[in-house]
């Protein structure tokens, strides 16, 4: 993976956005490693800003991952193949690709069992100490670069990464045409989870949030019902009643895309007996929630971590029109020191922003 440069001297110096300190990003040279026989060198054209990127910028950590030395940021990305390794047969220079950002070991029991997203040796873009992809170029394994159809843009290709979270969650929860879905949280991940659930056939989807603007976006993207809720846990019983009324049916699966005490309490309380609650968001490391009543109703609680084998399906959903991610791309920024800083400030500020894209001839930041 690109922790570093190219196997040959280039006329231009590869540059990247480095997280060098608390609230400090700098565009600096980024030396790429030699191109291996199964690798490709990709010129980045679209890179999204994720909540984890902002978290690293603001706190130098995300969950148990701590930034201890300067690190290139970014992991939602797509670009154009510039060079391929000697053993690469499925890609050629000029191909437009979306990149899956995690490199697993393929040797541990979890990898052998097909659950490579849980690999303890995972090397994931912009997860310390591994460098990310907000750069002019990166080197990456060819088998983690997925060719984009002609009608799928590079910006849409970069959106395959957040969309993969929703697709993986829907697979884990077994969403289908008979699954009524509740989504807690209308942020970027809540929205892509809603879109994925619809693509998997969910007949009715209700989404809740504390923010009117996000709920308006969710409604425009196809939510059957929207409910504004509070942050007060005392309001859960009344809100559950409103949720069930809005659903007009039982809640078969609830995706908690926030991960707070209140959202998980609401999810467990609103989901029908025998249903599923899928914890997607990780707002709190520890939560106090009513597990005993949920267990008495045999509500299954499942978790997800990242994704696995999702890029082909995400690309097909976008290609076929089953999912339209374009409305989620609300801002675009160029790859300059000033614009990268502005992009992260805009992302951290929330408001009407959902996803961001930098736009110049080198790299787009979405």
CSV table of N, CA and C in Angstrom, one decimal, residues 225-329:
chain,number,residue,atom,x,y,z
A,225,UNK,N,-40.6,7.8,6.0
A,225,UNK,CA,-41.0,8.6,7.1
A,225,UNK,C,-39.8,9.2,7.8
A,226,UNK,N,-40.0,10.4,8.3
A,226,UNK,CA,-38.9,11.1,9.1
A,226,UNK,C,-39.5,11.5,10.4
A,227,UNK,N,-38.7,11.4,11.4
A,227,UNK,CA,-39.1,11.9,12.8
A,227,UNK,C,-38.0,12.6,13.4
A,228,UNK,N,-38.3,13.8,13.9
A,228,UNK,CA,-37.3,14.6,14.7
A,228,UNK,C,-37.4,14.1,16.1
A,229,UNK,N,-36.2,13.8,16.7
A,229,UNK,CA,-36.2,13.4,18.1
A,229,UNK,C,-35.3,14.3,18.9
A,230,UNK,N,-35.3,14.1,20.2
A,230,UNK,CA,-34.4,14.9,21.1
A,230,UNK,C,-33.2,14.2,21.5
A,231,UNK,N,-32.4,14.8,22.3
A,231,UNK,CA,-31.2,14.1,22.9
A,231,UNK,C,-31.5,13.6,24.3
A,232,UNK,N,-32.7,13.8,24.8
A,232,UNK,CA,-33.1,13.5,26.1
A,232,UNK,C,-33.6,12.0,26.2
A,233,UNK,N,-32.9,11.2,27.0
A,233,UNK,CA,-33.3,9.8,27.0
A,233,UNK,C,-34.6,9.6,27.7
A,234,UNK,N,-35.1,10.6,28.4
A,234,UNK,CA,-36.4,10.5,29.0
A,234,UNK,C,-37.5,10.5,28.0
A,235,UNK,N,-37.2,10.9,26.8
A,235,UNK,CA,-38.2,11.0,25.7
A,235,UNK,C,-38.4,9.7,24.9
A,236,UNK,N,-37.6,8.7,25.3
A,236,UNK,CA,-37.6,7.4,24.5
A,236,UNK,C,-39.0,6.8,24.4
A,237,UNK,N,-39.7,6.6,25.5
A,237,UNK,CA,-41.0,5.9,25.3
A,237,UNK,C,-42.0,6.7,24.3
A,238,UNK,N,-42.0,8.0,24.4
A,238,UNK,CA,-42.9,8.8,23.6
A,238,UNK,C,-42.4,8.7,22.1
A,239,UNK,N,-41.1,8.7,21.9
A,239,UNK,CA,-40.6,8.7,20.6
A,239,UNK,C,-40.7,7.3,19.9
A,240,UNK,N,-40.6,6.3,20.7
A,240,UNK,CA,-40.8,4.9,20.2
A,240,UNK,C,-42.3,4.8,19.7
A,241,UNK,N,-43.2,5.4,20.5
A,241,UNK,CA,-44.6,5.3,20.1
A,241,UNK,C,-44.8,6.1,18.7
A,242,UNK,N,-44.1,7.2,18.6
A,242,UNK,CA,-44.2,7.9,17.3
A,242,UNK,C,-43.6,7.2,16.1
A,243,UNK,N,-42.5,6.5,16.4
A,243,UNK,CA,-41.8,5.7,15.4
A,243,UNK,C,-42.7,4.6,14.9
A,244,UNK,N,-43.3,3.8,15.8
A,244,UNK,CA,-44.1,2.7,15.5
A,244,UNK,C,-45.4,3.2,14.7
A,245,UNK,N,-45.9,4.4,15.0
A,245,UNK,CA,-47.0,4.9,14.3
A,245,UNK,C,-46.6,5.3,12.9
A,246,UNK,N,-45.4,5.9,12.8
A,246,UNK,CA,-44.9,6.4,11.5
A,246,UNK,C,-44.6,5.2,10.6
A,247,UNK,N,-44.1,4.1,11.2
A,247,UNK,CA,-43.7,2.9,10.4
A,247,UNK,C,-45.0,2.2,9.8
A,248,UNK,N,-46.1,2.4,10.5
A,248,UNK,CA,-47.3,1.7,10.1
A,248,UNK,C,-47.2,0.2,10.0
A,249,UNK,N,-46.2,-0.3,10.6
A,249,UNK,CA,-46.0,-1.7,10.7
A,249,UNK,C,-44.9,-2.0,11.8
A,250,UNK,N,-44.5,-3.2,11.9
A,250,UNK,CA,-43.5,-3.5,12.9
A,250,UNK,C,-42.1,-3.1,12.4
A,251,UNK,N,-41.2,-2.8,13.3
A,251,UNK,CA,-39.8,-2.6,12.9
A,251,UNK,C,-39.1,-3.9,12.9
A,252,UNK,N,-38.7,-4.4,11.7
A,252,UNK,CA,-38.0,-5.6,11.7
A,252,UNK,C,-36.5,-5.5,12.0
A,253,UNK,N,-35.9,-4.5,11.4
A,253,UNK,CA,-34.5,-4.2,11.6
A,253,UNK,C,-34.3,-2.7,11.9
A,254,UNK,N,-33.5,-2.5,12.9
A,254,UNK,CA,-33.1,-1.1,13.2
A,254,UNK,C,-31.6,-1.0,13.0
A,255,UNK,N,-31.1,0.0,12.3
A,255,UNK,CA,-29.7,0.3,12.2
A,255,UNK,C,-29.4,1.6,13.1
A,256,UNK,N,-28.6,1.4,14.1
A,256,UNK,CA,-28.2,2.5,14.9
A,256,UNK,C,-26.9,3.1,14.3
A,257,UNK,N,-27.1,4.2,13.5
A,257,UNK,CA,-25.9,4.8,12.8
A,257,UNK,C,-25.3,5.9,13.6
A,258,UNK,N,-25.7,6.0,14.9
A,258,UNK,CA,-25.1,7.0,15.7
A,258,UNK,C,-24.2,6.4,16.8
A,259,UNK,N,-24.8,5.4,17.6
A,259,UNK,CA,-24.1,4.7,18.6
A,259,UNK,C,-24.0,5.4,19.9
A,260,UNK,N,-25.1,6.0,20.4
A,260,UNK,CA,-25.2,6.6,21.7
A,260,UNK,C,-26.1,5.9,22.6
A,261,UNK,N,-26.1,6.2,23.9
A,261,UNK,CA,-27.0,5.5,24.8
A,261,UNK,C,-28.4,5.6,24.4
A,262,UNK,N,-28.8,6.9,24.0
A,262,UNK,CA,-30.2,7.1,23.7
A,262,UNK,C,-30.6,6.4,22.4
A,263,UNK,N,-29.8,6.5,21.3
A,263,UNK,CA,-30.1,5.9,20.1
A,263,UNK,C,-30.2,4.4,20.2
A,264,UNK,N,-29.3,3.8,20.9
A,264,UNK,CA,-29.4,2.3,21.1
A,264,UNK,C,-30.6,1.9,21.9
A,265,UNK,N,-30.9,2.7,23.0
A,265,UNK,CA,-32.0,2.4,23.8
A,265,UNK,C,-33.3,2.5,23.0
A,266,UNK,N,-33.4,3.5,22.1
A,266,UNK,CA,-34.6,3.6,21.2
A,266,UNK,C,-34.6,2.5,20.2
A,267,UNK,N,-33.5,2.1,19.7
A,267,UNK,CA,-33.5,1.0,18.7
A,267,UNK,C,-34.0,-0.3,19.3
A,268,UNK,N,-33.4,-0.6,20.5
A,268,UNK,CA,-33.8,-1.9,21.2
A,268,UNK,C,-35.3,-1.8,21.6
A,269,UNK,N,-35.8,-0.7,21.9
A,269,UNK,CA,-37.2,-0.6,22.4
A,269,UNK,C,-38.2,-0.6,21.2
A,270,UNK,N,-37.8,-0.1,20.1
A,270,UNK,CA,-38.7,0.1,18.9
A,270,UNK,C,-38.7,-1.2,18.1
A,271,UNK,N,-37.7,-2.0,18.1
A,271,UNK,CA,-37.6,-3.2,17.3
A,271,UNK,C,-38.5,-4.3,17.8
A,272,UNK,N,-39.2,-4.9,16.9
A,272,UNK,CA,-40.2,-6.0,17.2
A,272,UNK,C,-39.5,-7.2,17.9
A,273,UNK,N,-40.3,-8.0,18.6
A,273,UNK,CA,-39.8,-9.3,19.1
A,273,UNK,C,-39.3,-10.1,18.0
A,274,UNK,N,-38.1,-10.7,18.1
A,274,UNK,CA,-37.5,-11.5,17.1
A,274,UNK,C,-36.8,-10.7,16.0
A,275,UNK,N,-36.8,-9.4,16.1
A,275,UNK,CA,-36.2,-8.5,15.1
A,275,UNK,C,-34.7,-8.4,15.4
A,276,UNK,N,-34.0,-7.5,14.7
A,276,UNK,CA,-32.6,-7.3,14.8
A,276,UNK,C,-32.3,-5.8,14.9
A,277,UNK,N,-31.3,-5.6,15.8
A,277,UNK,CA,-30.7,-4.2,15.9
A,277,UNK,C,-29.2,-4.3,15.5
A,278,UNK,N,-28.8,-3.5,14.5
A,278,UNK,CA,-27.5,-3.5,14.0
A,278,UNK,C,-26.8,-2.3,14.4
A,279,UNK,N,-25.7,-2.4,15.2
A,279,UNK,CA,-25.0,-1.2,15.7
A,279,UNK,C,-23.9,-0.9,14.6
A,280,UNK,N,-24.1,0.3,13.9
A,280,UNK,CA,-23.3,0.7,12.9
A,280,UNK,C,-22.4,1.9,13.4
A,281,UNK,N,-23.0,2.9,14.0
A,281,UNK,CA,-22.2,4.0,14.5
A,281,UNK,C,-21.5,3.7,15.8
A,282,UNK,N,-20.5,4.4,16.1
A,282,UNK,CA,-19.7,4.2,17.3
A,282,UNK,C,-19.5,5.5,18.1
A,283,UNK,N,-20.6,6.1,18.4
A,283,UNK,CA,-20.5,7.4,19.2
A,283,UNK,C,-19.9,7.2,20.6
A,284,UNK,N,-20.3,6.2,21.2
A,284,UNK,CA,-19.8,5.9,22.6
A,284,UNK,C,-19.1,4.6,22.6
A,285,UNK,N,-17.9,4.5,23.3
A,285,UNK,CA,-17.2,3.3,23.4
A,285,UNK,C,-18.0,2.3,24.4
A,286,UNK,N,-18.7,2.9,25.4
A,286,UNK,CA,-19.4,2.1,26.3
A,286,UNK,C,-20.8,2.7,26.4
A,287,UNK,N,-21.8,1.8,26.5
A,287,UNK,CA,-23.2,2.3,26.6
A,287,UNK,C,-24.0,1.5,27.7
A,288,UNK,N,-24.9,2.2,28.3
A,288,UNK,CA,-25.8,1.6,29.3
A,288,UNK,C,-27.2,1.6,28.6
A,289,UNK,N,-27.6,0.4,28.3
A,289,UNK,CA,-28.9,0.2,27.5
A,289,UNK,C,-29.7,-0.9,28.1
A,290,UNK,N,-31.0,-1.0,27.8
A,290,UNK,CA,-31.9,-2.0,28.3
A,290,UNK,C,-31.8,-3.3,27.6
A,291,UNK,N,-30.8,-4.1,27.8
A,291,UNK,CA,-30.6,-5.3,27.1
A,291,UNK,C,-31.5,-6.4,27.6
A,292,UNK,N,-31.8,-6.4,28.9
A,292,UNK,CA,-32.7,-7.5,29.5
A,292,UNK,C,-34.1,-7.5,28.8
A,293,UNK,N,-34.8,-6.4,28.7
A,293,UNK,CA,-36.1,-6.4,28.0
A,293,UNK,C,-36.0,-6.8,26.6
A,294,UNK,N,-34.9,-6.4,25.9
A,294,UNK,CA,-34.7,-6.8,24.5
A,294,UNK,C,-34.4,-8.3,24.4
A,295,UNK,N,-33.6,-8.8,25.3
A,295,UNK,CA,-33.3,-10.2,25.3
A,295,UNK,C,-34.6,-11.1,25.6
A,296,UNK,N,-35.5,-10.6,26.4
A,296,UNK,CA,-36.7,-11.3,26.7
A,296,UNK,C,-37.6,-11.3,25.4
A,297,UNK,N,-37.4,-10.4,24.5
A,297,UNK,CA,-38.1,-10.4,23.2
A,297,UNK,C,-37.3,-11.0,22.1
A,298,UNK,N,-36.2,-11.6,22.5
A,298,UNK,CA,-35.3,-12.2,21.5
A,298,UNK,C,-34.9,-11.3,20.4
A,299,UNK,N,-34.6,-10.0,20.7
A,299,UNK,CA,-34.1,-9.1,19.7
A,299,UNK,C,-32.6,-9.4,19.6
A,300,UNK,N,-32.1,-9.7,18.4
A,300,UNK,CA,-30.7,-9.9,18.1
A,300,UNK,C,-30.0,-8.6,17.9
A,301,UNK,N,-28.8,-8.5,18.6
A,301,UNK,CA,-28.0,-7.4,18.5
A,301,UNK,C,-26.7,-7.8,17.7
A,302,UNK,N,-26.5,-7.2,16.6
A,302,UNK,CA,-25.3,-7.5,15.7
A,302,UNK,C,-24.5,-6.2,15.5
A,303,UNK,N,-23.2,-6.5,15.3
A,303,UNK,CA,-22.3,-5.3,15.0
A,303,UNK,C,-21.7,-5.4,13.7
A,304,UNK,N,-21.2,-4.3,13.2
A,304,UNK,CA,-20.4,-4.4,11.9
A,304,UNK,C,-19.1,-3.6,12.1
A,305,UNK,N,-18.1,-4.0,11.4
A,305,UNK,CA,-16.9,-3.3,11.4
A,305,UNK,C,-16.4,-3.2,9.9
A,306,UNK,N,-16.4,-2.0,9.4
A,306,UNK,CA,-16.0,-1.7,8.0
A,306,UNK,C,-16.9,-2.6,7.1
A,307,UNK,N,-16.3,-3.5,6.3
A,307,UNK,CA,-17.1,-4.2,5.2
A,307,UNK,C,-16.2,-5.2,4.6
A,308,UNK,N,-16.8,-6.1,3.8
A,308,UNK,CA,-16.0,-7.0,3.0
A,308,UNK,C,-16.8,-7.4,1.7
A,309,UNK,N,-16.0,-7.5,0.6
A,309,UNK,CA,-16.6,-7.9,-0.7
A,309,UNK,C,-17.8,-7.1,-1.1
A,310,UNK,N,-17.7,-5.8,-0.9
A,310,UNK,CA,-18.8,-4.9,-1.2
A,310,UNK,C,-18.7,-4.1,-2.5
A,311,UNK,N,-17.4,-3.8,-2.9
A,311,UNK,CA,-17.2,-2.9,-4.0
A,311,UNK,C,-18.0,-3.3,-5.3
A,312,UNK,N,-17.9,-4.6,-5.7
A,312,UNK,CA,-18.7,-4.9,-7.0
A,312,UNK,C,-20.2,-4.6,-6.9
A,313,UNK,N,-20.8,-4.9,-5.7
A,313,UNK,CA,-22.2,-4.7,-5.6
A,313,UNK,C,-22.5,-3.2,-5.5
A,314,UNK,N,-21.7,-2.4,-4.8
A,314,UNK,CA,-21.8,-1.0,-4.8
A,314,UNK,C,-21.8,-0.4,-6.1
A,315,UNK,N,-20.8,-0.8,-6.9
A,315,UNK,CA,-20.6,-0.3,-8.3
A,315,UNK,C,-21.9,-0.6,-9.1
A,316,UNK,N,-22.4,-1.8,-9.0
A,316,UNK,CA,-23.5,-2.3,-9.7
A,316,UNK,C,-24.8,-1.5,-9.3
A,317,UNK,N,-24.9,-1.2,-8.0
A,317,UNK,CA,-26.1,-0.4,-7.6
A,317,UNK,C,-26.1,0.9,-8.2
A,318,UNK,N,-24.9,1.5,-8.2
A,318,UNK,CA,-24.7,2.9,-8.8
A,318,UNK,C,-24.9,2.8,-10.3
A,319,UNK,N,-24.3,1.9,-11.0
A,319,UNK,CA,-24.4,1.8,-12.4
A,319,UNK,C,-25.8,1.6,-12.9
A,320,UNK,N,-26.6,0.7,-12.2
A,320,UNK,CA,-27.9,0.4,-12.6
A,320,UNK,C,-28.9,1.5,-12.2
A,321,UNK,N,-28.5,2.4,-11.4
A,321,UNK,CA,-29.4,3.5,-10.9
A,321,UNK,C,-30.2,3.1,-9.7
A,322,UNK,N,-30.0,1.9,-9.1
A,322,UNK,CA,-30.7,1.5,-7.9
A,322,UNK,C,-30.3,2.4,-6.7
A,323,UNK,N,-29.1,2.9,-6.8
A,323,UNK,CA,-28.7,3.9,-5.8
A,323,UNK,C,-28.1,5.1,-6.5
A,324,UNK,N,-28.5,6.3,-6.1
A,324,UNK,CA,-28.0,7.5,-6.6
A,324,UNK,C,-27.2,8.2,-5.5
A,325,UNK,N,-25.9,8.2,-5.5
A,325,UNK,CA,-25.1,8.9,-4.5
A,325,UNK,C,-24.8,10.3,-4.8
A,326,UNK,N,-25.1,10.8,-6.0
A,326,UNK,CA,-24.8,12.2,-6.4
A,326,UNK,C,-25.3,13.2,-5.4
A,327,UNK,N,-26.6,13.1,-4.9
A,327,UNK,CA,-27.1,14.1,-4.0
A,327,UNK,C,-26.3,14.2,-2.7
A,328,UNK,N,-25.5,13.2,-2.4
A,328,UNK,CA,-24.8,13.2,-1.1
A,328,UNK,C,-23.5,14.1,-1.3
A,329,UNK,N,-23.1,14.3,-2.5
A,329,UNK,CA,-21.9,15.1,-2.7
A,329,UNK,C,-22.3,16.6,-2.8
